[in-house]
């Protein structure tokens, strides 16, 4: 009997951003002290109504509790510096006017745009395993810690000492060490949510002390690597995946032996033979002894800054000996042999609009994959009679035969992406990303009908 | 019968040696440059040969080799007459006839005009729905440099024969990378959009030549033909191609002159280098954003 949770066994346990529709993303999740925690985020924080939160789910009552809210801080130059990717996507739309219509305060603003990554870790100064959370902030991303799930305190300086670092991604534990990498750059002039001013991995065994050491060479020694985009453990090693607009994603790994910086070895180069159409490693996850990697171009499958794409997501699988398989994508010749997609699914798992594999997770003997699917934007662009599209959730018991579990954003075409997956004793939690605000901004010019919900959702499947 | 393989690339993209290698597989037959699909009918082909006489060499040599198993003045002349007698054939019918004569071997084509003549790619795709396509690439700067170098060599030869041409040098078009490299690749990629994924592959020529045995095995596997050592060994000897040397006096050419002069496989290595091109005067110029963008998509 299949272990895969079918669509009818998923129910929505949070919707419309839990009362804050501008909280578009359930960005991170973790199971801590017998409860689920989620970190929300808002694409464009303008005032207190957008404040992102860390929330806790009480399974017995079905209630959500806010356990942390981003503090409000005075507005400064960085607060509204334009997002250089977004500005190109919504060319012609005055974002400031849009914000004014919403009646936002201009004095104070939430310090954080959201909470990107969560993990459990016991550092040297932690009396017990703590929940660590990384924030996204125009004032420098921070790492928060809680021991009891109620009191969250920053550990270390904003940006770990570099306030131009927007966030940290991929909080990852190997042995008694915690790893992370900077994500995004914040300046007075512009914001880039993905590409960081430092292309390094950092490591610590005591985050409370706020001392992090450099764990890798800058860009793993390749100046074309513009970000360490994902971190994950597998095969007893830390794997790091990059974004590389020139030659495509790279995957490196280290046993993290001795003192940092560690020795990293290349595993997959040149976008796994797809070059920059596999611009970045977007998700990684170990399953049945192999490492599964999602690649692609984030956003709408087109990198506006570097003019790359359009392209659709691919999935590869890495074995412990560094050999790899193409699971879904374009068949191709490579230095490592002829790669035919073992799932028989092409780029985007057969759907051109699946721009990126945004989440990978394992639950009860099956691997799940969540996509970012942007067909709704296309529907508006071509004046389609109906807006269609939305995320897809796929699953597989062997990593090769995949089935589509949920399609079309579970009935809401603004639900464009699955941002996070969490396997828990209660079942599989699915956190989504909702793009209604941006769709509205673009659709307003065309009088497109948008009678669907905004704000993230959380689904529970069991 | 093995279905045909069309190698698509701008000129000077390693197509001759690639076709020479692949075409030496025992189940394949690598053609000379036949350029059939630049036109619709054999009558139009002969008409094209009237103004560009060298272009007939490839088809005459190919027909002679397939029909008679040798290329001599006599067999090439017989091929020319046969073409004249069959002017009402379409070029697709001519290609199918050549397939029949190949005794079950798959024809491998790498005609340069197919990426320049309007409709040629559509003609191939429309007439041969089971054909496979290998899109071969080369660094844009190297491609342009090689084309300009060939032009210079040809001009020097022409000057030796016709000294009156001296002083009428053609200016180098600053848009050479766009016209010589980008446009043919865009046309190829556009046509390949219509082809099912299992029947099209892309390969950097530099990778192919750096590790030919590896890629030849992959190509054979993709084509569904033998991948044993004997078959791959045969492919490692492009000099064994019947078109790896000059033809008889009445059909001397029909292939890249450089390849015919030196057809054997040589050690080759390539390292990634900047997206720039070098003009004949030695000036290195950055490639335009568009050319660079496509260069990166193709792995450069």
XYZ file of C-alpha atoms in Angstrom:
762
model
C 0.000 0.000 0.000
C 1.288 3.418 -0.951
C 2.677 5.549 1.836
C 2.065 8.728 -0.095
C -0.515 11.031 1.456
C -3.177 11.704 -1.120
C -4.778 15.113 -1.633
C -7.988 14.158 0.141
C -5.981 13.541 3.310
C -4.656 17.101 3.440
C -6.645 19.766 5.277
C -6.014 23.468 5.540
C -5.129 24.397 9.109
C -4.160 28.009 8.430
C -5.261 30.400 5.721
C -5.129 34.069 4.710
C -1.842 34.545 6.509
C -3.552 33.860 9.822
C -5.187 37.269 9.846
C -2.410 39.143 8.099
C -2.943 38.693 4.376
C 0.233 40.590 3.618
C 2.102 37.779 5.336
C 2.392 35.945 2.050
C 4.690 33.139 3.053
C 4.923 30.398 5.620
C 8.654 30.616 5.190
C 10.039 28.166 7.710
C 8.748 25.436 9.996
C 10.103 23.275 12.805
C 8.794 20.730 15.269
C 9.973 21.837 18.716
C 8.953 20.634 22.156
C 6.016 18.691 20.708
C 4.545 21.584 18.716
C 4.816 23.050 15.247
C 6.374 26.506 14.852
C 6.186 28.531 11.683
C 8.040 31.655 10.661
C 6.013 33.925 8.388
C 7.211 36.566 6.001
C 5.910 39.533 4.084
C 7.303 40.377 0.655
C 7.105 44.116 1.160
C 6.721 45.278 4.764
C 5.233 48.768 4.923
C 3.866 49.102 8.424
C 2.770 47.367 11.558
C -0.056 45.539 9.752
C 2.570 43.579 7.858
C 4.599 42.521 10.876
C 5.842 38.969 10.415
C 5.484 36.526 13.260
C 6.633 33.250 14.659
C 3.540 31.207 15.452
C 2.855 28.009 17.285
C 0.157 25.483 16.408
C -1.879 23.876 19.168
C -2.984 20.639 17.577
C -5.497 19.783 20.261
C -7.527 22.968 19.755
C -6.491 23.777 16.204
C -5.509 27.264 17.432
C -2.474 29.293 16.451
C -0.573 31.357 18.962
C 1.785 34.214 18.180
C 4.978 33.624 20.120
C 7.132 36.298 18.529
C 6.533 39.434 16.489
C 9.137 41.472 14.745
C 9.718 44.707 16.669
C 8.917 48.035 15.013
C 11.873 50.277 14.269
C 12.184 53.803 12.839
C 12.111 54.074 9.059
C 15.396 54.896 7.388
C 16.862 54.857 3.882
C 17.019 51.104 3.759
C 13.401 50.595 4.724
C 12.038 51.180 1.230
C 15.069 50.727 -1.004
C 13.705 49.048 -4.139
C 13.920 45.299 -4.603
C 15.939 45.097 -7.787
C 14.367 41.829 -8.963
C 10.807 42.927 -8.196
C 11.191 46.333 -9.798
C 11.966 44.735 -13.141
C 9.100 42.263 -12.879
C 6.521 44.956 -12.142
C 7.949 47.552 -14.476
C 5.567 50.454 -14.858
C 3.907 50.060 -11.482
C 4.526 52.712 -8.859
C 5.101 50.683 -5.714
C 5.102 53.791 -3.481
C 1.617 54.793 -4.608
C 0.400 51.295 -3.919
C 1.747 51.481 -0.402
C 0.160 54.898 0.200
C -3.249 53.568 -0.833
C -2.956 50.967 1.877
C -2.580 53.734 4.448
C 0.693 52.581 5.854
C 2.565 54.369 8.572
C 5.739 56.043 7.466
C 7.315 56.465 10.920
C 7.999 52.939 12.011
C 8.283 49.659 10.232
C 8.783 46.036 11.261
C 12.456 45.341 11.659
C 12.151 41.977 9.940
C 10.546 40.975 6.693
C 10.203 37.428 7.920
C 11.807 34.320 9.304
C 13.624 32.299 6.723
C 15.021 29.215 8.362
C 14.542 27.203 11.561
C 16.377 24.328 13.152
C 16.920 22.585 16.454
C 20.432 22.698 17.832
C 22.194 22.395 21.144
C 25.272 24.565 21.232
C 27.895 24.581 23.969
C 26.060 27.243 25.947
C 22.626 25.707 25.473
C 21.425 23.672 28.464
C 19.107 21.758 26.140
C 18.217 21.712 22.431
C 17.070 25.170 21.384
C 15.103 26.411 18.400
C 17.194 28.698 16.219
C 15.509 30.982 13.709
C 17.062 33.249 11.085
C 15.345 36.486 10.188
C 15.237 38.530 6.996
C 15.804 42.196 7.680
C 16.776 45.303 5.771
C 18.694 46.275 8.907
C 20.769 43.103 8.814
C 19.453 39.577 9.262
C 19.642 38.087 12.719
C 19.633 34.700 14.362
C 17.127 34.248 17.162
C 17.086 31.556 19.800
C 14.471 30.164 22.123
C 14.715 27.479 24.757
C 11.076 27.451 25.795
C 9.316 28.346 22.543
C 8.010 31.587 24.029
C 10.960 33.848 24.592
C 13.017 34.589 21.486
C 16.308 36.463 21.793
C 18.769 37.513 19.114
C 22.141 35.826 19.341
C 24.988 37.643 17.649
C 25.070 40.946 15.804
C 22.798 41.881 12.879
C 24.292 40.267 9.800
C 26.688 38.506 12.173
C 28.631 41.748 12.086
C 27.877 42.777 8.497
C 24.595 44.762 8.441
C 24.470 44.532 4.649
C 23.590 40.848 4.968
C 19.830 40.599 4.553
C 19.375 37.131 5.952
C 20.798 33.712 6.647
C 19.535 30.577 5.011
C 19.807 26.868 5.535
C 20.458 26.620 9.267
C 21.961 23.143 9.212
C 23.355 20.882 11.911
C 26.208 18.396 11.507
C 27.377 16.803 14.742
C 27.931 19.519 17.321
C 28.144 22.335 14.795
C 25.627 24.690 13.280
C 26.121 25.949 9.712
C 24.519 28.769 7.768
C 25.179 31.030 4.825
C 24.303 34.675 4.138
C 21.322 35.306 1.865
C 20.547 38.592 0.236
C 22.019 42.053 0.335
C 20.486 45.159 1.855
C 21.796 48.639 1.079
C 20.509 52.197 1.181
C 19.948 52.068 -2.572
C 18.572 48.611 -3.300
C 17.655 45.214 -1.931
C 18.402 41.800 -3.371
C 16.724 39.052 -1.414
C 18.897 36.287 -2.771
C 22.393 37.372 -3.649
C 24.558 38.060 -0.618
C 27.563 40.340 -0.132
C 29.458 37.327 1.205
C 29.450 33.975 -0.541
C 30.611 31.912 2.387
C 29.433 29.251 4.770
C 29.674 30.074 8.447
C 29.915 27.632 11.334
C 29.705 27.724 15.097
C 29.455 25.314 17.961
C 28.156 28.019 20.282
C 25.744 30.441 18.622
C 24.813 32.026 21.947
C 28.288 33.537 22.115
C 27.696 35.029 18.690
C 31.031 33.883 17.375
C 30.870 32.343 13.942
C 33.820 31.167 11.927
C 34.291 31.063 8.196
C 33.736 27.477 7.082
C 34.407 27.785 3.370
C 36.388 29.750 0.863
C 34.545 32.691 -0.709
C 32.219 31.176 -3.336
C 34.020 27.850 -2.835
C 36.878 29.489 -4.751
C 34.830 30.417 -7.819
C 34.129 34.165 -8.135
C 31.165 33.394 -10.404
C 29.333 31.793 -7.478
C 27.145 34.660 -6.353
C 25.589 32.979 -3.335
C 25.616 29.836 -1.277
C 21.950 29.171 -1.884
C 21.205 26.049 0.108
C 22.786 23.910 2.783
C 21.899 20.379 3.814
C 23.425 17.369 5.493
C 23.651 13.993 3.796
C 26.059 11.064 3.824
C 27.539 12.454 7.056
C 28.611 15.614 5.269
C 27.431 19.165 4.755
C 26.443 19.926 1.175
C 26.357 23.478 -0.117
C 24.597 24.515 -3.310
C 25.360 27.746 -5.105
C 23.771 30.255 -7.434
C 25.969 30.934 -10.421
C 24.553 33.149 -13.192
C 27.495 32.499 -15.494
C 27.814 28.734 -15.527
C 24.965 27.400 -13.420
C 24.637 25.945 -9.942
C 27.415 24.070 -8.214
C 27.250 21.564 -5.382
C 30.115 21.156 -2.938
C 30.504 19.085 0.199
C 32.672 18.749 3.290
C 33.111 16.315 6.138
C 33.824 19.353 8.343
C 36.800 17.664 9.922
C 39.288 19.626 11.973
C 39.107 23.359 12.400
C 37.343 25.685 9.996
C 37.654 26.673 7.233
C 37.005 23.135 6.042
C 38.065 21.336 2.915
C 35.202 21.269 0.410
C 35.142 19.127 -2.686
C 33.135 19.775 -5.852
C 30.354 17.296 -6.514
C 28.333 18.712 -9.403
C 29.344 21.661 -11.580
C 27.950 23.672 -14.489
C 24.309 23.419 -13.448
C 24.577 19.640 -13.762
C 25.130 20.130 -17.481
C 22.188 22.512 -17.924
C 24.476 25.494 -17.344
C 22.768 28.640 -16.085
C 19.252 27.350 -16.716
C 19.944 25.590 -13.446
C 20.914 28.925 -11.989
C 20.620 27.996 -8.330
C 20.224 25.100 -5.952
C 16.859 25.860 -4.406
C 16.198 22.852 -2.170
C 18.051 19.795 -0.901
C 17.002 16.760 1.085
C 18.416 13.325 1.911
C 16.173 10.373 1.130
C 17.005 6.679 1.337
C 20.750 7.305 1.256
C 20.815 9.779 -1.621
C 20.705 13.551 -1.748
C 17.900 15.055 -3.834
C 18.477 18.503 -5.259
C 16.030 20.943 -6.769
C 17.398 23.525 -9.134
C 16.116 26.267 -11.344
C 15.640 29.995 -11.550
C 13.793 31.481 -8.631
C 10.819 33.776 -9.147
C 9.103 33.533 -12.470
C 11.775 31.344 -14.035
C 13.545 34.433 -15.278
C 16.373 36.241 -13.534
C 15.824 39.873 -14.427
C 19.122 41.104 -13.065
C 21.245 38.720 -15.095
C 18.778 38.179 -17.947
C 18.645 34.403 -17.613
C 15.733 32.242 -18.599
C 12.965 31.496 -18.944
C 13.628 27.994 -17.747
C 11.907 25.364 -15.657
C 12.962 23.456 -12.574
C 15.049 20.302 -12.572
C 15.668 17.592 -9.992
C 18.857 15.581 -9.637
C 19.969 12.923 -7.161
C 23.488 12.538 -5.777
C 24.865 9.232 -4.503
C 27.498 9.049 -1.735
C 30.239 8.367 -4.342
C 29.403 11.707 -6.043
C 27.806 10.070 -9.075
C 24.435 11.564 -9.915
C 21.190 10.913 -11.731
C 18.867 13.250 -13.521
C 15.445 12.716 -11.977
C 13.456 15.339 -13.883
C 14.740 17.657 -16.554
C 16.165 17.885 -20.017
C 17.966 14.808 -21.296
C 21.568 15.677 -22.048
C 25.149 14.634 -22.582
C 27.416 15.383 -19.643
C 31.008 14.672 -18.624
C 29.430 12.078 -16.311
C 27.552 10.280 -19.060
C 24.222 10.468 -20.830
C 21.577 11.691 -18.421
C 18.006 10.648 -19.093
C 15.358 11.778 -16.573
C 14.614 8.670 -14.558
C 11.125 9.886 -13.721
C 10.486 10.418 -17.439
C 9.461 13.949 -16.448
C 11.015 16.836 -18.339
C 11.937 20.296 -17.073
C 9.420 21.637 -14.562
C 8.271 18.065 -13.982
C 6.521 18.406 -17.290
C 5.071 21.840 -16.514
C 6.926 24.784 -18.013
C 5.607 27.105 -15.271
C 7.256 25.173 -12.440
C 10.221 27.519 -12.270
C 11.860 26.083 -9.225
C 11.669 23.224 -6.737
C 11.188 25.277 -3.612
C 10.877 22.624 -0.915
C 11.901 19.016 -0.437
C 11.034 16.882 2.575
C 10.751 13.307 3.703
C 7.787 11.924 5.603
C 6.890 8.348 6.485
C 8.979 6.656 3.791
C 8.186 9.028 0.941
C 9.865 12.118 -0.409
C 7.734 15.191 -1.129
C 8.548 18.045 -3.451
C 6.888 21.447 -3.615
C 7.163 23.725 -6.613
C 6.858 27.410 -7.397
C 4.428 27.594 -10.324
C 3.820 30.984 -11.897
C 1.192 30.325 -14.551
C -1.193 32.794 -12.856
C 1.043 35.678 -13.909
C 0.980 34.400 -17.453
C -2.818 34.121 -17.340
C -3.049 37.808 -16.535
C -0.446 38.765 -19.085
C -2.325 37.075 -21.926
C -5.788 38.181 -20.697
C -6.879 34.597 -20.205
C -10.601 34.279 -19.388
C -9.693 32.578 -16.125
C -6.626 32.849 -13.923
C -5.155 29.391 -13.549
C -2.014 28.027 -11.960
C -0.565 27.534 -8.514
C 1.860 25.292 -6.698
C 2.216 21.580 -7.128
C 3.037 18.971 -4.509
C 4.667 15.813 -5.817
C 5.665 12.656 -3.976
C 7.618 9.482 -4.555
C 8.391 6.351 -2.589
C 11.512 5.439 -4.571
C 12.698 8.822 -5.832
C 12.099 7.833 -9.444
C 8.378 7.315 -9.846
C 6.694 10.564 -8.895
C 3.013 11.297 -8.568
C 1.261 14.625 -8.483
C -0.459 14.949 -5.126
C -1.802 18.520 -5.205
C -2.121 20.727 -8.267
C -3.169 24.328 -9.007
C -2.358 25.722 -5.568
C -4.982 23.515 -3.958
C -7.675 25.492 -5.732
C -6.208 28.973 -5.298
C -4.181 30.278 -8.264
C -2.521 32.885 -6.028
C -0.969 30.085 -3.977
C 2.097 30.010 -6.161
C 4.584 28.078 -4.125
C 5.260 25.530 -1.451
C 7.955 27.178 0.624
C 8.468 24.666 3.409
C 7.652 21.093 4.421
C 7.888 19.641 7.909
C 7.580 16.007 8.891
C 6.129 15.678 12.400
C 4.420 13.073 14.540
C 1.147 14.796 13.602
C 1.745 14.359 9.888
C 3.271 16.352 7.062
C 2.903 20.122 7.302
C 3.009 22.144 4.083
C 3.656 25.888 4.219
C 2.746 27.932 1.165
C 3.520 31.215 -0.525
C 0.699 33.407 -1.811
C 1.248 36.030 -4.493
C -2.163 37.714 -4.516
C -0.741 41.182 -3.816
C 1.581 41.126 -6.799
C -1.064 39.551 -9.013
C -3.440 42.337 -8.015
C -0.899 45.001 -8.821
C -0.361 43.577 -12.278
C -3.965 42.549 -12.835
C -5.433 45.931 -11.889
C -4.403 47.328 -15.252
C -6.358 44.584 -16.965
C -9.376 44.437 -14.671
C -8.635 40.774 -13.985
C -11.083 39.147 -11.569
C -9.314 38.032 -8.412
C -11.808 36.568 -5.991
C -9.387 34.281 -4.235
C -7.674 34.467 -0.869
C -4.419 36.193 -0.101
C -1.913 35.277 2.603
C -0.143 31.994 3.187
C -1.775 28.701 4.022
C -0.616 25.746 6.056
C -1.843 22.284 5.176
C -1.575 19.173 7.292
C -1.574 15.783 5.624
C -1.812 12.504 7.455
C 17.066 1.202 -40.550
C 18.737 3.799 -38.379
C 17.032 7.193 -38.635
C 19.101 10.135 -39.911
C 21.046 12.477 -37.671
C 21.393 16.139 -38.516
C 24.236 18.069 -36.907
C 23.246 21.707 -36.628
C 25.740 24.483 -35.948
C 27.144 27.639 -37.469
C 30.255 27.069 -39.594
C 33.556 26.481 -37.810
C 31.890 24.748 -34.885
C 33.731 21.432 -35.154
C 30.989 20.022 -37.382
C 33.340 18.412 -39.902
C 35.346 16.400 -37.430
C 32.204 15.621 -35.442
C 30.391 14.344 -38.509
C 33.556 12.502 -39.509
C 33.688 10.731 -36.155
C 30.014 10.001 -35.715
C 29.637 8.994 -39.349
C 32.345 6.331 -38.974
C 30.130 4.250 -36.680
C 29.429 0.945 -38.485
C 25.705 1.641 -38.390
C 26.010 5.194 -39.700
C 27.173 6.930 -42.847
C 28.552 10.453 -42.491
C 27.786 12.475 -45.612
C 29.833 15.166 -47.252
C 28.246 18.630 -47.262
C 25.191 17.928 -49.409
C 23.212 21.078 -48.506
C 20.066 19.435 -49.898
C 17.468 21.157 -47.754
C 18.535 24.653 -48.700
C 16.062 24.147 -51.559
C 12.959 22.122 -52.266
C 13.727 20.224 -55.435
C 16.647 18.696 -57.257
C 16.019 21.169 -60.099
C 16.524 24.051 -57.652
C 19.597 22.295 -56.293
C 21.153 22.094 -59.742
C 20.242 25.721 -60.293
C 22.022 26.640 -57.058
C 25.068 24.663 -58.195
C 25.235 26.726 -61.404
C 26.091 29.881 -59.480
C 27.978 28.246 -56.602
C 29.785 25.401 -58.312
C 31.690 24.197 -55.265
C 28.444 23.362 -53.570
C 27.851 20.437 -55.938
C 30.988 18.624 -54.770
C 29.454 17.301 -51.563
C 26.333 15.788 -53.097
C 28.229 14.313 -56.066
C 30.784 12.675 -53.792
C 28.108 11.406 -51.436
C 26.021 9.935 -54.252
C 29.090 8.354 -55.844
C 30.185 6.786 -52.577
C 26.726 5.468 -51.743
C 25.902 4.205 -55.243
C 29.264 2.871 -56.357
C 31.261 2.542 -53.157
C 33.961 4.845 -54.551
C 34.559 8.408 -55.638
C 36.228 8.700 -59.001
C 35.818 11.162 -61.838
C 33.657 8.548 -63.525
C 31.390 7.837 -60.566
C 31.044 11.523 -59.697
C 30.158 12.300 -63.303
C 27.615 9.475 -63.218
C 26.167 11.006 -60.071
C 25.898 14.393 -61.767
C 24.026 12.863 -64.704
C 21.756 10.949 -62.390
C 20.879 14.185 -60.635
C 20.160 15.852 -63.983
C 17.877 12.971 -64.887
C 15.954 13.270 -61.631
C 15.274 16.988 -61.454
C 11.621 16.441 -60.643
C 12.548 14.802 -57.328
C 12.182 16.788 -54.137
C 15.315 17.074 -52.063
C 13.531 15.066 -49.360
C 12.958 12.245 -51.879
C 16.611 12.459 -52.872
C 17.636 12.143 -49.224
C 15.342 9.113 -48.793
C 16.891 7.537 -51.879
C 20.314 8.030 -50.349
C 19.008 6.425 -47.152
C 17.935 3.402 -49.219
C 21.367 3.194 -50.786
C 23.000 3.300 -47.343
C 21.903 -0.285 -46.653
C 20.229 0.398 -43.343
C 22.924 2.744 -42.064
C 21.693 6.074 -40.730
C 22.797 9.128 -42.677
C 24.639 11.829 -40.775
C 24.394 15.304 -42.248
C 26.202 18.501 -41.286
C 25.535 20.806 -44.206
C 26.426 24.426 -43.382
C 23.682 25.913 -45.550
C 21.015 24.237 -43.467
C 21.441 26.796 -40.719
C 21.426 29.757 -43.090
C 18.956 29.009 -45.878
C 15.426 30.093 -45.030
C 13.090 27.155 -44.502
C 15.903 24.550 -44.554
C 15.416 23.549 -40.923
C 11.643 23.442 -41.295
C 12.052 21.319 -44.435
C 14.144 18.788 -42.527
C 11.820 18.675 -39.530
C 8.753 18.408 -41.738
C 10.055 15.650 -43.957
C 11.878 13.545 -41.394
C 9.766 13.377 -38.260
C 11.875 10.562 -36.846
C 15.214 12.320 -37.456
C 17.460 13.258 -34.577
C 19.243 16.550 -34.145
C 22.568 17.293 -32.542
C 23.002 20.988 -31.796
C 26.729 21.571 -31.643
C 28.097 24.732 -30.072
C 31.413 26.526 -29.826
C 32.544 29.584 -27.881
C 31.188 32.630 -29.762
C 34.550 34.408 -29.813
C 36.321 31.331 -31.151
C 33.654 30.741 -33.779
C 33.895 34.281 -35.113
C 37.677 34.208 -35.006
C 37.755 30.973 -36.947
C 35.298 32.214 -39.583
C 37.232 35.453 -40.052
C 40.489 33.508 -40.258
C 39.054 31.260 -42.961
C 37.836 34.306 -44.863
C 41.323 35.817 -44.678
C 42.910 32.625 -45.946
C 40.452 32.401 -48.804
C 41.081 36.024 -49.677
C 44.832 35.479 -49.705
C 44.375 32.581 -52.095
C 42.111 34.716 -54.275
C 44.662 37.541 -54.266
C 47.361 35.167 -55.417
C 45.196 34.347 -58.423
C 43.671 37.789 -58.981
C 46.093 40.514 -57.830
C 43.655 43.151 -59.098
C 41.528 42.480 -56.012
C 44.202 44.040 -53.798
C 43.037 47.050 -51.807
C 39.398 45.992 -51.791
C 39.429 44.406 -48.347
C 36.072 43.896 -46.765
C 35.638 45.722 -43.459
C 35.016 43.524 -40.429
C 31.402 43.874 -39.400
C 31.250 44.904 -35.723
C 28.107 42.789 -35.527
C 29.970 39.652 -36.624
C 29.179 37.749 -33.391
C 25.475 38.505 -33.902
C 25.365 37.475 -37.550
C 27.878 34.647 -37.553
C 27.152 33.043 -34.181
C 23.989 34.267 -32.520
C 21.509 34.276 -35.402
C 22.233 30.701 -36.554
C 21.994 29.445 -32.982
C 18.714 31.294 -32.443
C 17.304 29.747 -35.633
C 18.450 26.309 -34.533
C 17.003 26.688 -31.034
C 13.712 27.981 -32.422
C 13.364 25.001 -34.735
C 14.345 22.567 -32.003
C 11.510 23.912 -29.838
C 9.218 21.926 -32.138
C 11.162 18.675 -31.760
C 10.362 16.135 -29.011
C 13.022 16.088 -26.277
C 14.288 12.578 -26.999
C 15.189 13.520 -30.567
C 17.351 16.550 -29.873
C 20.536 17.017 -27.909
C 22.975 19.843 -27.414
C 26.708 19.459 -26.973
C 29.572 21.876 -26.524
C 32.024 21.018 -29.280
C 34.870 21.764 -26.897
C 33.641 19.062 -24.498
C 33.203 16.623 -27.363
C 36.754 17.065 -28.626
C 38.255 17.078 -25.129
C 36.796 13.689 -24.286
C 35.605 12.168 -27.561
C 35.314 8.541 -26.471
C 33.063 9.480 -23.568
C 30.740 11.556 -25.719
C 30.787 9.197 -28.709
C 29.552 6.432 -26.413
C 26.794 8.722 -25.160
C 25.830 9.732 -28.689
C 25.667 6.100 -29.802
C 23.578 5.262 -26.752
C 21.213 8.116 -27.508
C 20.886 7.020 -31.143
C 20.185 3.462 -30.022
C 23.078 1.961 -31.952
C 26.051 -0.177 -30.889
C 28.172 1.151 -28.033
C 30.741 -1.664 -27.959
C 34.458 -0.928 -28.163
C 34.701 -1.912 -31.809
C 32.024 0.582 -32.802
C 33.464 3.385 -30.669
C 36.991 2.634 -31.881
C 35.769 3.085 -35.449
C 34.333 6.474 -34.505
C 37.664 7.550 -33.056
C 39.085 7.540 -36.597
C 37.433 10.334 -38.562
C 40.278 10.061 -41.045
C 38.634 6.842 -42.211
C 35.646 8.816 -43.494
C 35.410 8.635 -47.309
C 35.167 12.433 -47.228
C 38.250 13.039 -45.071
C 40.346 13.760 -48.144
C 40.062 15.680 -51.380
C 37.765 14.124 -53.953
C 38.419 13.443 -57.637
C 39.202 16.306 -59.992
C 35.569 16.958 -60.879
C 34.467 17.032 -57.217
C 37.463 18.079 -55.149
C 35.776 19.586 -52.133
C 32.494 19.031 -50.355
C 33.986 19.193 -46.888
C 35.918 21.599 -44.715
C 39.344 22.122 -46.318
C 41.097 22.146 -42.948
C 39.530 18.843 -41.978
C 40.432 17.248 -45.314
C 43.990 18.423 -44.864
C 44.315 17.087 -41.328
C 41.412 14.776 -40.499
C 42.795 12.672 -37.650
C 41.689 13.245 -34.096
C 44.227 15.194 -32.075
C 44.470 15.774 -28.323
C 42.386 18.781 -27.462
C 41.819 20.676 -24.266
C 39.734 23.727 -23.525
C 39.335 25.985 -20.555
C 36.500 28.396 -19.944
C 37.454 31.858 -21.092
C 35.916 35.334 -21.174
C 32.982 36.162 -23.402
C 34.875 38.304 -25.875
C 35.956 38.158 -29.498
C 39.180 39.186 -31.107
C 39.155 41.245 -34.264
C 41.651 40.448 -37.031
C 43.758 43.408 -35.897
C 44.142 41.744 -32.504
C 41.763 43.973 -30.556
C 39.763 42.038 -27.949
C 36.173 43.241 -27.757
C 33.579 42.302 -25.176
C 30.635 40.500 -26.691
C 27.301 42.295 -26.614
C 24.935 41.598 -23.732
C 22.683 39.511 -25.940
C 25.478 37.385 -27.347
C 26.949 36.975 -23.855
C 23.580 36.018 -22.456
C 23.118 33.271 -25.041
C 26.756 32.325 -24.661
C 26.123 31.632 -20.983
C 22.962 29.667 -21.718
C 25.058 27.443 -23.973
C 27.688 27.042 -21.277
C 30.331 29.650 -22.098
